[in-house]
Amino acid sequence: MTVVLTGGCACGAIRYECEAKPVVMLNCHCRDCQRSSGGAFAPLVVVQADHFCLRQGVPKYFVSVADSGNTVRRGFCAECGSPLFMSSAALPGYIALKAGSLDDPTLFRPAADLWTHSAQCWDSMNPILPKYEYEPGHPQQKVPEHA
């Protein structure tokens, strides 16, 4: 089902819209996502990039090499610092919206926890979700763990 996802930063300088069915929703526990979110993990809504549209403002970007070895480009508001979205060289054509930046974050329904080998001991992961030590397709990933 196609949905209209709208969101933006805390100060209102940046607004986005995406009219598409999310490809997947997940929690990433890699150290890069922990650092960029300031929390235990990054809740991500993955959508096709060609359905994503900036409606207002110009984000600033930080480009780095993630734990996976892939180049990651993270968009955030230069005024208030809110993390908004990211893209990875490993997934061309897709963008991951930060669920906390959505106008209606109750739409977020994660399907899995990724990079759990980096999860913090104080992180209370949802026991129902499948757990991946890395990510599907990663050379070190085994069959997903169920808690």
PDB file of C-alpha atoms in Angstrom:
ATOM      1  CA  MET A   1       0.000   0.000   0.000  1.00  0.00           C
ATOM      2  CA  THR A   2       1.366   3.401  -0.999  1.00  0.00           C
ATOM      3  CA  VAL A   3       1.538   5.913   1.826  1.00  0.00           C
ATOM      4  CA  VAL A   4       2.573   9.545   1.980  1.00  0.00           C
ATOM      5  CA  LEU A   5       5.402   9.940   4.455  1.00  0.00           C
ATOM      6  CA  THR A   6       6.144  13.504   5.479  1.00  0.00           C
ATOM      7  CA  GLY A   7       8.718  14.760   7.894  1.00  0.00           C
ATOM      8  CA  GLY A   8      11.391  17.238   8.711  1.00  0.00           C
ATOM      9  CA  CYS A   9      13.761  18.626  11.258  1.00  0.00           C
ATOM     10  CA  ALA A  10      13.072  19.989  14.747  1.00  0.00           C
ATOM     11  CA  CYS A  11      13.368  23.663  13.770  1.00  0.00           C
ATOM     12  CA  GLY A  12      11.227  23.368  10.616  1.00  0.00           C
ATOM     13  CA  ALA A  13      13.942  24.524   8.194  1.00  0.00           C
ATOM     14  CA  ILE A  14      13.854  21.240   6.251  1.00  0.00           C
ATOM     15  CA  ARG A  15      10.743  19.380   5.100  1.00  0.00           C
ATOM     16  CA  TYR A  16      10.487  16.240   2.987  1.00  0.00           C
ATOM     17  CA  GLU A  17       7.821  14.029   1.449  1.00  0.00           C
ATOM     18  CA  CYS A  18       7.816  10.509   0.086  1.00  0.00           C
ATOM     19  CA  GLU A  19       4.853   8.891  -1.619  1.00  0.00           C
ATOM     20  CA  ALA A  20       5.689   5.203  -1.719  1.00  0.00           C
ATOM     21  CA  LYS A  21       5.310   1.919   0.040  1.00  0.00           C
ATOM     22  CA  PRO A  22       8.279   1.472   2.374  1.00  0.00           C
ATOM     23  CA  VAL A  23      10.607  -1.284   1.161  1.00  0.00           C
ATOM     24  CA  VAL A  24      11.520  -2.265   4.717  1.00  0.00           C
ATOM     25  CA  MET A  25      11.602  -0.769   8.201  1.00  0.00           C
ATOM     26  CA  LEU A  26      14.420  -1.784  10.519  1.00  0.00           C
ATOM     27  CA  ASN A  27      16.581  -0.890  13.481  1.00  0.00           C
ATOM     28  CA  CYS A  28      20.303  -0.565  12.745  1.00  0.00           C
ATOM     29  CA  HIS A  29      22.587  -1.083  15.741  1.00  0.00           C
ATOM     30  CA  CYS A  30      25.937  -0.430  14.011  1.00  0.00           C
ATOM     31  CA  ARG A  31      28.295   1.995  15.762  1.00  0.00           C
ATOM     32  CA  ASP A  32      27.918   4.540  12.960  1.00  0.00           C
ATOM     33  CA  CYS A  33      24.138   4.656  13.425  1.00  0.00           C
ATOM     34  CA  GLN A  34      24.574   4.852  17.198  1.00  0.00           C
ATOM     35  CA  ARG A  35      26.891   7.833  16.831  1.00  0.00           C
ATOM     36  CA  SER A  36      24.793   9.630  14.223  1.00  0.00           C
ATOM     37  CA  SER A  37      21.538   9.111  16.137  1.00  0.00           C
ATOM     38  CA  GLY A  38      22.949   9.714  19.601  1.00  0.00           C
ATOM     39  CA  GLY A  39      21.109   6.606  20.773  1.00  0.00           C
ATOM     40  CA  ALA A  40      21.253   2.826  20.883  1.00  0.00           C
ATOM     41  CA  PHE A  41      20.249   2.401  17.231  1.00  0.00           C
ATOM     42  CA  ALA A  42      18.824   4.170  14.202  1.00  0.00           C
ATOM     43  CA  PRO A  43      15.190   3.370  13.354  1.00  0.00           C
ATOM     44  CA  LEU A  44      15.087   3.461   9.538  1.00  0.00           C
ATOM     45  CA  VAL A  45      12.322   3.482   6.922  1.00  0.00           C
ATOM     46  CA  VAL A  46      13.826   2.427   3.581  1.00  0.00           C
ATOM     47  CA  VAL A  47      12.119   3.818   0.467  1.00  0.00           C
ATOM     48  CA  GLN A  48      12.944   4.133  -3.222  1.00  0.00           C
ATOM     49  CA  ALA A  49      14.936   7.332  -3.667  1.00  0.00           C
ATOM     50  CA  ASP A  50      13.020   8.423  -6.759  1.00  0.00           C
ATOM     51  CA  HIS A  51       9.878   8.758  -4.601  1.00  0.00           C
ATOM     52  CA  PHE A  52      11.640  11.039  -2.091  1.00  0.00           C
ATOM     53  CA  CYS A  53      11.353  14.823  -2.466  1.00  0.00           C
ATOM     54  CA  LEU A  54      12.738  17.703  -0.434  1.00  0.00           C
ATOM     55  CA  ARG A  55       9.938  20.267  -0.057  1.00  0.00           C
ATOM     56  CA  GLN A  56      11.795  22.928   1.895  1.00  0.00           C
ATOM     57  CA  GLY A  57      15.369  23.744   2.849  1.00  0.00           C
ATOM     58  CA  VAL A  58      18.736  22.311   1.952  1.00  0.00           C
ATOM     59  CA  PRO A  59      20.235  19.646   4.205  1.00  0.00           C
ATOM     60  CA  LYS A  60      23.885  19.372   5.066  1.00  0.00           C
ATOM     61  CA  TYR A  61      25.567  16.014   4.431  1.00  0.00           C
ATOM     62  CA  PHE A  62      28.187  14.004   6.254  1.00  0.00           C
ATOM     63  CA  VAL A  63      29.871  11.262   4.215  1.00  0.00           C
ATOM     64  CA  SER A  64      31.771   8.449   5.905  1.00  0.00           C
ATOM     65  CA  VAL A  65      32.726   4.804   5.585  1.00  0.00           C
ATOM     66  CA  ALA A  66      30.457   2.672   7.778  1.00  0.00           C
ATOM     67  CA  ASP A  67      31.283  -0.497   9.718  1.00  0.00           C
ATOM     68  CA  SER A  68      30.151  -2.443   6.653  1.00  0.00           C
ATOM     69  CA  GLY A  69      32.886  -0.814   4.568  1.00  0.00           C
ATOM     70  CA  ASN A  70      30.296   0.998   2.452  1.00  0.00           C
ATOM     71  CA  THR A  71      30.197   4.745   1.910  1.00  0.00           C
ATOM     72  CA  VAL A  72      27.223   6.282   3.722  1.00  0.00           C
ATOM     73  CA  ARG A  73      25.811   9.768   3.142  1.00  0.00           C
ATOM     74  CA  ARG A  74      23.798  11.174   6.055  1.00  0.00           C
ATOM     75  CA  GLY A  75      21.518  14.207   5.631  1.00  0.00           C
ATOM     76  CA  PHE A  76      20.805  16.482   8.572  1.00  0.00           C
ATOM     77  CA  CYS A  77      19.680  20.029   9.320  1.00  0.00           C
ATOM     78  CA  ALA A  78      22.590  22.466   9.602  1.00  0.00           C
ATOM     79  CA  GLU A  79      20.487  24.723  11.870  1.00  0.00           C
ATOM     80  CA  CYS A  80      19.200  22.330  14.541  1.00  0.00           C
ATOM     81  CA  GLY A  81      21.285  19.201  13.829  1.00  0.00           C
ATOM     82  CA  SER A  82      18.317  16.848  13.391  1.00  0.00           C
ATOM     83  CA  PRO A  83      19.265  13.625  11.563  1.00  0.00           C
ATOM     84  CA  LEU A  84      16.822  13.157   8.680  1.00  0.00           C
ATOM     85  CA  PHE A  85      17.872  10.459   6.208  1.00  0.00           C
ATOM     86  CA  MET A  86      20.778   8.482   4.812  1.00  0.00           C
ATOM     87  CA  SER A  87      21.844   6.577   1.732  1.00  0.00           C
ATOM     88  CA  SER A  88      24.467   3.889   1.235  1.00  0.00           C
ATOM     89  CA  ALA A  89      26.588   2.892  -1.737  1.00  0.00           C
ATOM     90  CA  ALA A  90      25.490  -0.670  -0.935  1.00  0.00           C
ATOM     91  CA  LEU A  91      21.851   0.201  -1.767  1.00  0.00           C
ATOM     92  CA  PRO A  92      21.843   2.490  -4.792  1.00  0.00           C
ATOM     93  CA  GLY A  93      18.419   3.896  -5.582  1.00  0.00           C
ATOM     94  CA  TYR A  94      17.205   3.761  -1.976  1.00  0.00           C
ATOM     95  CA  ILE A  95      17.107   6.224   0.895  1.00  0.00           C
ATOM     96  CA  ALA A  96      16.549   5.479   4.583  1.00  0.00           C
ATOM     97  CA  LEU A  97      14.403   7.991   6.439  1.00  0.00           C
ATOM     98  CA  LYS A  98      15.106   8.386  10.151  1.00  0.00           C
ATOM     99  CA  ALA A  99      11.813   7.320  11.754  1.00  0.00           C
ATOM    100  CA  GLY A 100      12.078  10.027  14.405  1.00  0.00           C
ATOM    101  CA  SER A 101      11.980  12.692  11.685  1.00  0.00           C
ATOM    102  CA  LEU A 102       8.576  11.527  10.417  1.00  0.00           C
ATOM    103  CA  ASP A 103       5.575  13.723  11.180  1.00  0.00           C
ATOM    104  CA  ASP A 104       3.796  10.532  12.241  1.00  0.00           C
ATOM    105  CA  PRO A 105       6.436   8.226  13.748  1.00  0.00           C
ATOM    106  CA  THR A 106       3.701   5.752  14.754  1.00  0.00           C
ATOM    107  CA  LEU A 107       3.871   4.527  11.139  1.00  0.00           C
ATOM    108  CA  PHE A 108       7.230   2.925  11.968  1.00  0.00           C
ATOM    109  CA  ARG A 109       6.937  -0.863  12.284  1.00  0.00           C
ATOM    110  CA  PRO A 110      10.412  -2.437  12.313  1.00  0.00           C
ATOM    111  CA  ALA A 111      10.817  -5.855  10.718  1.00  0.00           C
ATOM    112  CA  ALA A 112      14.302  -6.677  12.046  1.00  0.00           C
ATOM    113  CA  ASP A 113      17.307  -5.615  14.097  1.00  0.00           C
ATOM    114  CA  LEU A 114      20.552  -5.354  12.083  1.00  0.00           C
ATOM    115  CA  TRP A 115      24.184  -5.197  13.213  1.00  0.00           C
ATOM    116  CA  THR A 116      23.272  -6.635  16.613  1.00  0.00           C
ATOM    117  CA  HIS A 117      26.892  -7.620  17.271  1.00  0.00           C
ATOM    118  CA  SER A 118      27.435  -3.872  17.848  1.00  0.00           C
ATOM    119  CA  ALA A 119      24.358  -3.424  20.053  1.00  0.00           C
ATOM    120  CA  GLN A 120      24.992  -1.943  23.473  1.00  0.00           C
ATOM    121  CA  CYS A 121      24.431  -4.066  26.590  1.00  0.00           C
ATOM    122  CA  TRP A 122      21.898  -1.480  27.826  1.00  0.00           C
ATOM    123  CA  ASP A 123      19.871  -1.686  24.595  1.00  0.00           C
ATOM    124  CA  SER A 124      16.550  -3.465  25.182  1.00  0.00           C
ATOM    125  CA  MET A 125      15.794  -4.889  21.749  1.00  0.00           C
ATOM    126  CA  ASN A 126      12.313  -6.121  20.886  1.00  0.00           C
ATOM    127  CA  PRO A 127      12.542  -9.907  21.467  1.00  0.00           C
ATOM    128  CA  ILE A 128       9.996 -10.622  18.713  1.00  0.00           C
ATOM    129  CA  LEU A 129      12.090  -9.151  15.874  1.00  0.00           C
ATOM    130  CA  PRO A 130      14.576 -11.289  13.914  1.00  0.00           C
ATOM    131  CA  LYS A 131      18.176 -10.425  14.821  1.00  0.00           C
ATOM    132  CA  TYR A 132      21.030 -10.174  12.316  1.00  0.00           C
ATOM    133  CA  GLU A 133      24.564  -9.920  13.690  1.00  0.00           C
ATOM    134  CA  TYR A 134      25.474  -7.923  10.605  1.00  0.00           C
ATOM    135  CA  GLU A 135      23.051  -7.451   7.698  1.00  0.00           C
ATOM    136  CA  PRO A 136      21.503  -9.814   5.160  1.00  0.00           C
ATOM    137  CA  GLY A 137      24.071 -10.532   2.466  1.00  0.00           C
ATOM    138  CA  HIS A 138      27.080  -9.612   4.631  1.00  0.00           C
ATOM    139  CA  PRO A 139      29.819 -12.278   4.335  1.00  0.00           C
ATOM    140  CA  GLN A 140      29.826 -12.910   8.106  1.00  0.00           C
ATOM    141  CA  GLN A 141      26.030 -13.064   8.469  1.00  0.00           C
ATOM    142  CA  LYS A 142      24.575 -16.400   9.514  1.00  0.00           C
ATOM    143  CA  VAL A 143      20.931 -17.434   9.623  1.00  0.00           C
ATOM    144  CA  PRO A 144      19.010 -14.778  11.604  1.00  0.00           C
ATOM    145  CA  GLU A 145      18.704 -15.298  15.326  1.00  0.00           C
ATOM    146  CA  HIS A 146      15.325 -15.248  17.026  1.00  0.00           C
ATOM    147  CA  ALA A 147      15.409 -14.288  20.667  1.00  0.00           C
TER     148      ALA A 147
END
